[in-house]
Amino acid sequence: MALDLAIIGGTGLYQFPGLENVTRQSVETPYGATSAPVVRGELAGRPVAFLARHGEGHSVPPHRVNYRANVWALHSLGARRVIGVNAVGGIRADMGPRVVAIPDQIIDYTHGRYTSFCDVDGAEVKHVDFSEPYSAGLRAALLAAAASAGVAVVDGGCYGATQGPRLETRAEIARMRRDGCDLVGMTGMPEAALARELELDYACIALIANWGAGCGDEAEISLDEIFANLREATALVPRLVTALLQAD
């Protein structure tokens, strides 16, 4: 059975639980090395590929992820649907720690990253439509899978992508709130845009690890709390993806 679905794991998701018949594959790309070898296996009897965005030991910071190589590698292996799992902060009142969201919009605040496959000499220049940055069909399938698996998710929300690796100031989060952002993360872009250039169906599972600065009651964001919240939210991802595959 041909590969269809690939998952890019973010902070806290360096291996995908439940994969069977696992193999590891280093993929050469025109854009350099991927963050980690691609792990291929079966989930719910279906072939799945998994790639750890930050490397398997979280050695690659958000602004140095080779997004082009990662997305290209999954595409070259035959993936047509890609799910990006992202650890994020919550801004909107209903998007607190341990909530899972399936966002539908992005605002890009990053800088200095390679944002397009057009960024090489001789490449075709593509002006892709990015009005809706996440694929409607894959978003709908994820929402249906969540309902089937009994996983509570928030439908929609605007993901504000920041440069990292530092967390944001209160003033920056206040600006993002005024801009209409509901979530803040560091890896949502340019991953989504690169997937669109390759005509992949792409959607995000956003795992809320903490409140954005100034949005919760905490005077300071605790890394211990962030990772504890991530463990709780990350545990829901295999159930959600399994339900997605079982519905195909």
Coordinates of C-alpha atoms in Angstrom, one line a residue, residues 13-228:
L13 CA 6.8 14.4 19.9
Y14 CA 10.1 12.9 18.8
Q15 CA 8.8 9.4 18.1
F16 CA 5.3 8.3 17.2
P17 CA 3.8 5.8 19.6
G18 CA 2.0 2.8 18.1
L19 CA 3.9 2.5 14.8
E20 CA 4.5 -1.1 13.8
N21 CA 7.0 -2.6 11.3
V22 CA 9.2 0.5 11.7
T23 CA 12.1 1.4 9.4
R24 CA 14.3 4.5 9.4
Q25 CA 15.3 6.2 6.1
S26 CA 17.7 9.0 5.5
V27 CA 16.4 11.0 2.5
E28 CA 18.7 13.2 0.4
T29 CA 17.0 16.4 -0.8
P30 CA 18.1 19.3 -3.0
Y31 CA 17.9 21.5 0.1
G32 CA 20.2 19.6 2.4
A33 CA 19.6 17.3 5.3
T34 CA 16.3 16.8 7.1
S35 CA 16.0 17.4 10.8
A36 CA 16.1 13.6 11.4
P37 CA 15.7 10.4 9.5
V38 CA 12.2 9.7 8.3
V39 CA 10.6 6.9 10.3
R40 CA 8.2 4.7 8.3
G41 CA 5.8 2.2 9.8
E42 CA 2.1 1.2 9.9
L43 CA -0.7 2.6 12.0
A44 CA -4.1 1.1 11.9
G45 CA -2.8 -1.1 9.1
R46 CA -1.9 1.9 7.0
P47 CA 1.5 3.2 6.0
V48 CA 2.6 6.3 7.8
A49 CA 5.8 8.4 7.8
F50 CA 7.0 10.4 10.7
L51 CA 9.6 13.1 11.0
A52 CA 10.8 14.9 14.2
R53 CA 10.9 18.6 13.3
H54 CA 13.5 19.4 15.9
G55 CA 15.5 16.3 15.6
E56 CA 15.1 13.2 17.7
G57 CA 16.9 14.8 20.6
H58 CA 15.4 18.3 20.2
S59 CA 18.7 19.7 18.9
V60 CA 17.3 22.0 16.1
P61 CA 15.8 25.3 17.3
P62 CA 12.8 26.7 15.4
H63 CA 14.6 29.3 13.4
R64 CA 17.2 26.7 12.1
V65 CA 14.8 23.9 11.1
N66 CA 15.4 23.0 7.5
Y67 CA 11.7 23.2 6.6
R68 CA 12.3 22.9 2.9
A69 CA 14.3 19.6 3.3
N70 CA 11.7 18.2 5.7
V71 CA 8.7 18.9 3.5
W72 CA 10.5 17.9 0.3
A73 CA 11.6 14.6 1.8
L74 CA 8.0 13.6 2.8
H75 CA 6.7 14.6 -0.6
S76 CA 9.4 12.6 -2.4
L77 CA 8.4 9.5 -0.5
G78 CA 4.9 9.8 -1.8
A79 CA 3.1 11.6 1.0
R80 CA 0.0 13.5 -0.2
R81 CA -1.3 14.5 3.2
V82 CA 0.9 16.1 5.9
I83 CA -0.1 16.8 9.5
G84 CA 2.1 19.3 11.4
V85 CA 1.9 18.7 15.2
N86 CA 2.9 22.0 16.9
A87 CA 3.5 23.0 20.5
V88 CA 2.0 26.4 21.0
G89 CA 0.9 29.0 23.5
G90 CA -2.7 30.1 24.0
I91 CA -3.9 33.6 23.6
R92 CA -7.7 33.2 23.3
A93 CA -9.6 32.5 26.5
D94 CA -10.7 29.0 25.4
M95 CA -7.2 28.0 24.3
G96 CA -5.5 27.3 27.6
P97 CA -2.9 24.7 28.5
R98 CA -3.6 21.1 27.4
V99 CA -6.2 22.2 24.9
V100 CA -5.9 20.8 21.4
A101 CA -6.8 23.0 18.5
I102 CA -7.1 22.6 14.7
P103 CA -6.4 26.1 13.5
D104 CA -7.6 27.6 10.2
Q105 CA -5.5 30.7 9.7
I106 CA -1.9 31.9 10.1
I107 CA -0.1 35.2 10.5
D108 CA 3.6 35.0 9.9
Y109 CA 5.9 37.1 12.1
T110 CA 9.1 35.1 11.3
H111 CA 12.1 36.5 9.4
G112 CA 15.3 35.2 7.8
R113 CA 13.9 31.8 7.0
Y114 CA 13.9 30.1 3.6
T115 CA 10.2 30.5 2.9
S116 CA 9.8 29.0 -0.6
F117 CA 11.2 26.4 -3.0
C118 CA 11.6 29.4 -5.4
D119 CA 14.6 30.5 -3.3
V120 CA 17.1 28.8 -5.6
D121 CA 18.5 29.9 -8.9
G122 CA 16.6 28.6 -11.9
A123 CA 13.5 27.5 -9.9
E124 CA 10.1 28.1 -11.2
V125 CA 8.4 31.1 -9.4
K126 CA 5.1 30.0 -8.0
H127 CA 2.6 32.5 -6.6
V128 CA 0.4 30.0 -4.7
D129 CA -3.0 30.9 -3.3
F130 CA -2.6 30.9 0.4
S131 CA -5.9 32.5 1.4
E132 CA -6.8 29.4 3.3
P133 CA -3.4 28.1 4.6
Y134 CA -4.7 24.8 5.8
S135 CA -6.4 22.3 3.6
A136 CA -10.2 22.3 4.2
G137 CA -10.6 18.6 3.5
L138 CA -7.9 17.5 5.9
R139 CA -9.1 19.9 8.6
A140 CA -12.6 18.5 8.3
A141 CA -11.2 14.9 8.4
L142 CA -9.3 15.7 11.6
L143 CA -12.3 17.2 13.2
A144 CA -14.4 14.2 12.4
A145 CA -11.7 11.9 13.6
A146 CA -11.5 13.8 16.9
A147 CA -15.3 13.4 17.4
S148 CA -15.0 9.7 16.6
A149 CA -12.1 9.2 19.0
G150 CA -13.6 11.2 21.8
V151 CA -10.8 13.8 21.7
A152 CA -12.0 17.3 22.5
V153 CA -10.6 19.9 20.1
V154 CA -11.2 23.5 19.3
D155 CA -12.3 24.1 15.7
G156 CA -10.4 27.0 14.1
G157 CA -8.2 29.8 15.4
C158 CA -5.4 31.9 14.0
Y159 CA -1.8 30.7 14.6
G160 CA 0.7 33.5 14.9
A161 CA 4.2 32.2 13.9
T162 CA 7.0 33.9 15.7
Q163 CA 10.8 33.6 15.3
G164 CA 11.9 31.9 18.5
P165 CA 13.6 30.3 20.2
R166 CA 12.8 32.8 23.0
L167 CA 9.3 33.1 24.2
E168 CA 7.4 36.4 23.5
T169 CA 7.1 39.5 25.5
R170 CA 3.8 40.7 27.0
A171 CA 3.8 43.5 24.5
E172 CA 4.3 41.2 21.6
I173 CA 1.5 38.9 22.7
A174 CA -0.7 42.0 23.2
R175 CA 0.0 43.0 19.6
M176 CA -0.7 39.6 18.3
R177 CA -4.0 39.6 20.1
R178 CA -4.9 42.9 18.4
D179 CA -3.9 41.3 15.1
G180 CA -6.4 38.5 15.7
C181 CA -4.0 35.7 16.7
D182 CA -5.5 33.0 19.0
L183 CA -2.4 30.9 19.3
V184 CA 1.4 31.6 19.2
G185 CA 4.0 29.2 18.0
M186 CA 7.4 29.1 16.4
T187 CA 7.2 26.5 13.7
G188 CA 3.9 26.9 11.8
M189 CA 5.7 28.8 9.0
P190 CA 7.1 28.4 6.4
E191 CA 6.1 24.7 6.8
A192 CA 2.5 25.3 5.7
A193 CA 3.4 27.5 2.7
L194 CA 6.0 25.0 1.5
A195 CA 3.4 22.2 1.6
R196 CA 1.1 24.4 -0.5
E197 CA 3.8 24.9 -3.1
L198 CA 4.1 21.1 -3.4
E199 CA 0.3 20.8 -3.6
L200 CA 0.2 18.7 -0.4
D201 CA -2.9 18.6 1.8
Y202 CA -1.6 20.1 5.1
A203 CA -3.2 20.7 8.4
C204 CA -2.0 21.5 12.0
I205 CA -2.7 19.8 15.3
A206 CA -1.9 22.6 17.8
L207 CA -1.1 21.4 21.3
I208 CA -1.3 24.2 23.8
A209 CA 1.5 24.0 26.3
N210 CA 1.1 27.3 28.1
W211 CA -0.6 30.7 28.1
G212 CA 1.1 33.4 26.0
A213 CA 2.8 36.1 28.1
G214 CA 0.2 38.1 30.0
C215 CA -2.7 35.8 29.0
G216 CA -2.9 33.6 32.2
D217 CA -2.5 34.1 35.9
E218 CA 1.1 33.0 36.0
A219 CA 3.7 35.8 36.7
E220 CA 6.3 33.7 34.8
I221 CA 6.0 30.8 32.3
S222 CA 7.5 27.6 33.8
L223 CA 9.3 25.2 31.5
D224 CA 8.4 22.4 33.8
E225 CA 4.7 23.2 33.4
I226 CA 5.1 23.6 29.7
F227 CA 6.5 20.0 29.3
A228 CA 3.9 18.5 31.7

